[in-house]
Tab-separated table of C-alpha atoms and ligand atoms in Angstrom:
chain	number	residue	atom	x	y	z
A	1	MET	CA	0.000	0.000	0.000
A	2	PHE	CA	1.226	3.452	-0.951
A	3	ILE	CA	0.088	6.330	1.302
A	4	THR	CA	0.965	9.984	0.711
A	5	LEU	CA	0.476	13.050	2.914
A	6	GLU	CA	0.052	16.510	1.461
A	7	GLY	CA	-0.678	20.090	2.424
A	8	ILE	CA	0.824	23.564	2.654
A	9	ASP	CA	4.018	24.260	4.604
A	10	GLY	CA	3.342	24.064	8.352
A	11	CYS	CA	0.142	21.965	8.031
A	12	GLY	CA	1.518	19.256	10.348
A	13	LYS	CA	1.786	16.456	7.777
A	14	SER	CA	5.366	15.488	8.693
A	15	THR	CA	4.318	14.771	12.298
A	16	GLN	CA	1.346	12.794	10.973
A	17	ALA	CA	3.630	10.827	8.610
A	18	ARG	CA	5.873	9.864	11.540
A	19	LEU	CA	2.852	8.893	13.655
A	20	LEU	CA	1.375	6.795	10.882
A	21	ALA	CA	4.657	4.995	10.185
A	22	ALA	CA	5.123	4.302	13.909
A	23	ALA	CA	1.554	2.982	14.299
A	24	LEU	CA	1.906	0.668	11.297
A	25	GLU	CA	5.246	-0.599	12.607
A	26	HIS	CA	3.676	-1.291	16.009
A	27	ALA	CA	0.999	-3.223	14.121
A	28	GLY	CA	3.775	-5.427	12.719
A	29	ARG	CA	3.942	-4.042	9.202
A	30	GLU	CA	7.052	-3.419	7.154
A	31	VAL	CA	7.050	0.368	6.624
A	32	VAL	CA	9.171	2.697	4.516
A	33	LEU	CA	8.876	6.380	5.505
A	34	LEU	CA	10.145	8.977	3.017
A	35	ARG	CA	9.949	12.672	2.331
A	36	GLU	CA	9.831	14.492	-0.972
A	37	PRO	CA	11.836	16.078	-2.414
A	38	GLY	CA	14.429	13.744	-0.915
A	39	GLY	CA	14.462	10.264	0.549
A	40	VAL	CA	17.647	9.122	-1.224
A	41	ALA	CA	21.041	10.783	-1.680
A	42	ILE	CA	20.522	12.079	-5.247
A	43	SER	CA	17.061	13.452	-4.432
A	44	GLU	CA	18.315	15.084	-1.208
A	45	GLN	CA	20.991	16.874	-3.269
A	46	ILE	CA	18.301	18.104	-5.663
A	47	ARG	CA	16.251	19.225	-2.605
A	48	ASP	CA	19.137	21.439	-1.482
A	49	ILE	CA	19.165	23.197	-4.876
A	50	LEU	CA	15.372	23.605	-4.874
A	51	LEU	CA	15.126	25.100	-1.393
A	52	ASP	CA	18.265	27.275	-1.380
A	53	PRO	CA	17.021	30.910	-1.095
A	54	ALA	CA	20.094	31.978	-3.116
A	55	ASN	CA	18.564	30.301	-6.208
A	56	GLU	CA	16.006	33.037	-6.802
A	57	ALA	CA	16.795	33.056	-10.548
A	58	MET	CA	15.306	29.545	-10.947
A	59	SER	CA	12.818	29.384	-13.832
A	60	ASP	CA	9.411	27.706	-13.559
A	61	ALA	CA	10.474	24.941	-15.960
A	62	CYS	CA	13.713	24.318	-14.059
A	63	GLU	CA	11.781	24.110	-10.780
A	64	LEU	CA	9.203	21.691	-12.219
A	65	LEU	CA	11.829	19.421	-13.756
A	66	LEU	CA	14.001	19.357	-10.629
A	67	TYR	CA	11.050	18.279	-8.461
A	68	GLU	CA	10.295	15.574	-11.036
A	69	ALA	CA	13.941	14.494	-11.240
A	70	ALA	CA	14.081	14.095	-7.459
A	71	ARG	CA	10.825	12.093	-7.602
A	72	ALA	CA	11.936	9.831	-10.468
A	73	GLN	CA	15.020	8.850	-8.473
A	74	VAL	CA	13.252	8.044	-5.192
A	75	VAL	CA	10.583	6.059	-7.070
A	76	HIS	CA	13.291	4.098	-8.884
A	77	GLU	CA	15.546	3.493	-5.869
A	78	VAL	CA	13.069	2.972	-3.031
A	79	ILE	CA	9.341	3.338	-3.688
A	80	ALA	CA	8.919	0.840	-6.539
A	81	PRO	CA	11.111	-1.877	-4.947
A	82	ALA	CA	9.453	-1.404	-1.532
A	83	LEU	CA	5.936	-1.685	-2.971
A	84	ASP	CA	6.968	-4.749	-4.991
A	85	ALA	CA	8.308	-6.318	-1.778
A	86	GLY	CA	4.938	-5.783	-0.067
A	87	SER	CA	5.960	-2.945	2.277
A	88	VAL	CA	3.708	-0.045	3.166
A	89	VAL	CA	5.234	3.153	1.786
A	90	VAL	CA	4.395	6.397	3.619
A	91	CYS	CA	5.552	9.466	1.712
A	92	ASP	CA	5.560	13.004	3.115
A	93	ARG	CA	4.532	14.777	-0.149
A	94	PHE	CA	4.396	13.288	-3.642
A	95	PHE	CA	3.114	14.342	-7.060
A	96	ASP	CA	0.066	16.249	-5.767
A	97	SER	CA	2.534	18.793	-4.342
A	98	THR	CA	3.806	19.463	-7.858
A	99	THR	CA	0.253	19.827	-9.170
A	100	ALA	CA	-0.595	22.295	-6.377
A	101	TYR	CA	2.684	24.267	-6.073
A	102	GLN	CA	4.092	24.318	-9.624
A	103	GLY	CA	0.810	23.832	-11.508
A	104	ILE	CA	-2.224	25.403	-9.835
A	105	ALA	CA	-0.369	28.045	-7.761
A	106	GLY	CA	2.838	28.273	-9.796
A	107	GLY	CA	3.837	29.146	-13.330
A	108	SER	CA	3.655	25.756	-15.056
A	109	ALA	CA	0.728	24.636	-17.204
A	110	ARG	CA	-1.382	21.880	-15.701
A	111	GLU	CA	-0.940	19.597	-18.747
A	112	ASP	CA	2.867	19.922	-18.534
A	113	VAL	CA	2.734	19.071	-14.819
A	114	ASP	CA	0.475	16.073	-15.466
A	115	ARG	CA	2.846	14.736	-18.141
A	116	ALA	CA	5.959	15.305	-16.021
A	117	ASN	CA	4.296	13.670	-12.996
A	118	ALA	CA	3.383	10.616	-15.073
A	119	LEU	CA	6.960	10.290	-16.334
A	120	ALA	CA	8.463	10.591	-12.838
A	121	VAL	CA	6.180	8.132	-11.018
A	122	SER	CA	6.065	5.411	-13.713
A	123	GLU	CA	2.572	4.316	-12.676
A	124	ARG	CA	3.254	4.228	-8.929
A	125	VAL	CA	0.150	6.188	-7.967
A	126	PRO	CA	-0.748	6.390	-4.255
A	127	ASP	CA	-3.607	4.184	-3.041
A	128	ILE	CA	-4.674	6.889	-0.619
A	129	THR	CA	-3.622	10.505	-0.155
A	130	PHE	CA	-4.362	12.718	2.834
A	131	VAL	CA	-4.514	16.466	2.322
A	132	PHE	CA	-4.109	18.351	5.610
A	133	ASP	CA	-6.191	21.463	5.188
A	134	ILE	CA	-5.318	24.510	7.282
A	135	ASP	CA	-5.551	28.259	7.073
A	136	PRO	CA	-2.180	29.606	5.764
A	137	GLU	CA	-1.822	32.148	8.597
A	138	THR	CA	-2.084	29.427	11.257
A	139	ALA	CA	0.390	27.321	9.299
A	140	ALA	CA	2.812	30.260	8.967
A	141	ALA	CA	2.672	30.826	12.749
A	142	ARG	CA	3.516	27.136	13.314
A	143	ARG	CA	6.446	27.392	10.905
A	144	SER	CA	7.938	30.457	12.525
A	145	ASP	CA	7.751	28.699	15.929
A	146	ARG	CA	9.635	25.793	14.427
A	147	ASP	CA	12.483	27.019	12.278
A	148	GLY	CA	14.536	30.010	11.312
A	149	SER	CA	14.625	31.791	7.988
A	150	PRO	CA	12.216	30.706	5.234
A	151	ASP	CA	13.473	28.446	2.426
A	152	ARG	CA	13.032	29.442	-1.256
A	153	MET	CA	9.490	27.995	-1.429
A	154	GLU	CA	8.314	29.411	1.926
A	155	ALA	CA	9.647	32.821	0.861
A	156	LYS	CA	6.960	32.975	-1.854
A	157	GLY	CA	4.621	34.359	0.834
A	158	LEU	CA	1.131	34.003	2.261
A	159	ALA	CA	-0.879	34.685	-0.927
A	160	PHE	CA	1.047	31.903	-2.671
A	161	GLN	CA	0.341	29.513	0.241
A	162	GLU	CA	-3.365	30.373	-0.056
A	163	GLN	CA	-3.292	29.435	-3.756
A	164	VAL	CA	-1.497	26.187	-2.922
A	165	ALA	CA	-4.111	25.365	-0.241
A	166	GLU	CA	-6.870	26.006	-2.797
A	167	GLY	CA	-4.927	23.832	-5.255
A	168	PHE	CA	-4.951	20.911	-2.832
A	169	ARG	CA	-8.700	21.364	-2.256
A	170	THR	CA	-9.201	21.277	-6.033
A	171	ILE	CA	-7.237	18.025	-6.272
A	172	ALA	CA	-9.361	16.538	-3.450
A	173	ARG	CA	-12.536	17.496	-5.349
A	174	GLU	CA	-11.179	16.070	-8.612
A	175	GLU	CA	-10.179	12.713	-7.118
A	176	PRO	CA	-12.470	11.906	-4.180
A	177	GLN	CA	-11.700	8.179	-4.405
A	178	ARG	CA	-7.985	8.621	-3.729
A	179	VAL	CA	-7.724	11.944	-1.891
A	180	ARG	CA	-9.170	12.636	1.597
A	181	LEU	CA	-9.273	16.152	3.009
A	182	ILE	CA	-8.577	16.381	6.752
A	183	ASP	CA	-9.110	19.423	8.979
A	184	ALA	CA	-5.555	20.035	10.216
A	185	SER	CA	-6.491	22.876	12.576
A	186	GLN	CA	-7.440	20.245	15.207
A	187	PRO	CA	-4.975	18.977	17.864
A	188	VAL	CA	-2.387	16.448	16.646
A	189	ASP	CA	-4.116	13.406	18.194
A	190	ALA	CA	-7.497	14.359	16.718
A	191	VAL	CA	-5.969	14.781	13.234
A	192	PHE	CA	-4.275	11.402	13.662
A	193	ALA	CA	-7.600	9.790	14.668
A	194	CYS	CA	-9.287	11.202	11.523
A	195	MET	CA	-6.516	9.809	9.344
A	196	LEU	CA	-6.769	6.363	10.971
A	197	ALA	CA	-10.552	6.329	10.536
A	198	GLU	CA	-10.128	7.012	6.808
A	199	LEU	CA	-7.450	4.336	6.549
A	200	ALA	CA	-9.695	1.775	8.228
A	201	ARG	CA	-12.402	2.605	5.676
A	202	ALA	CA	-9.785	2.064	2.942
A	203	GLY	CA	-8.977	-1.417	4.284
A	204	LEU	CA	-5.938	-0.740	6.469
A	205	PRO	CA	-7.155	-0.805	10.077
A	206	VAL	CA	-4.799	0.182	12.918
A	207	ASP	CA	-5.996	-0.760	16.391
A	208	ALA	CA	-6.213	1.730	19.255
A	209	ALA	CA	-3.251	0.261	21.191
A	210	ASP	CA	-0.921	0.688	18.193
A	211	ALA	CA	-2.169	4.246	17.689
A	212	ARG	CA	-1.520	5.070	21.384
A	213	ALA	CA	1.963	3.515	21.193
A	214	ALA	CA	2.723	5.683	18.144
A	215	LEU	CA	1.604	8.870	19.949
A	216	LEU	CA	3.886	7.972	22.865
A	217	SER	CA	6.908	7.014	20.743
A	218	VAL	CA	6.728	10.092	18.528
A	219	GLY	CA	6.103	12.321	21.540
A	220	ALA	CA	3.211	14.107	19.835
B	1	TMP	P1	8.778	20.149	2.876
B	1	TMP	O1	9.142	21.415	3.599
B	1	TMP	O2	7.379	19.703	3.145
B	1	TMP	O3	9.783	19.054	3.029
B	1	TMP	O4	8.757	20.500	1.297
B	1	TMP	C1	9.713	21.284	0.718
B	1	TMP	C2	9.110	22.385	-0.106
B	1	TMP	O5	9.001	21.984	-1.474
B	1	TMP	C3	7.727	22.831	0.324
B	1	TMP	O6	7.703	24.257	0.318
B	1	TMP	C4	6.835	22.336	-0.773
B	1	TMP	C5	7.724	22.296	-1.981
B	1	TMP	N1	7.378	21.300	-3.000
B	1	TMP	C6	6.957	21.737	-4.252
B	1	TMP	O7	6.850	22.943	-4.489
B	1	TMP	N2	6.707	20.806	-5.210
B	1	TMP	C7	6.838	19.452	-4.993
B	1	TMP	O8	6.589	18.640	-5.895
B	1	TMP	C8	7.263	19.023	-3.675
B	1	TMP	C9	7.423	17.558	-3.406
B	1	TMP	C10	7.527	19.976	-2.716
């Protein structure tokens, strides 16, 4: 099973990805937890280029293709082999981020993004995707509590984040079978409970003891 978590910067999805991976591990499953862009050495190097605030001259096409290059590599090296081996793959962002950030909110045409996404993922489409929906101002406050200066993407500002959030809602409307929208303004454990309820409906139940163990081990 391939599970992806999406949302604007500061929506809390990385904490939820860690919780989900921990709960599934407690339940005895083989789990691979990854982040995008990144997850393997080549993709982490591409991530550094993408997020470096010094790279303000980066064109829209360069940005789109670098995200896709990072994705193609992590799919090839880890995601495809892990899925073939029967592991659960939990990915903190995947191709919906490119649709929302570079396509709907950014400067790339949707059809170019769709084609580039298809090339990068080579048919490894998530079984279920959670979009953590939150107001951009709340998310920005969370981010500034957490880390220092904004990276190149965060520096695009609040109006851009609002367009990205709307982009994710559009994707959720377009693909209701795969994509579930979750209210991420709730406390961490309530968001986690919503995600687990959706997963159970999708055929991957996690029992309450494993969920509690995950909350304790991640310290959320
Ligand atoms: P992260 O902070 O969630 O790890 O993501 C890094 C940044 O990259 C974040 O601002 C979102 C952005 N991003 C895109 O613009 N397009 C993509 O395809 C991905 C995966 C991330």
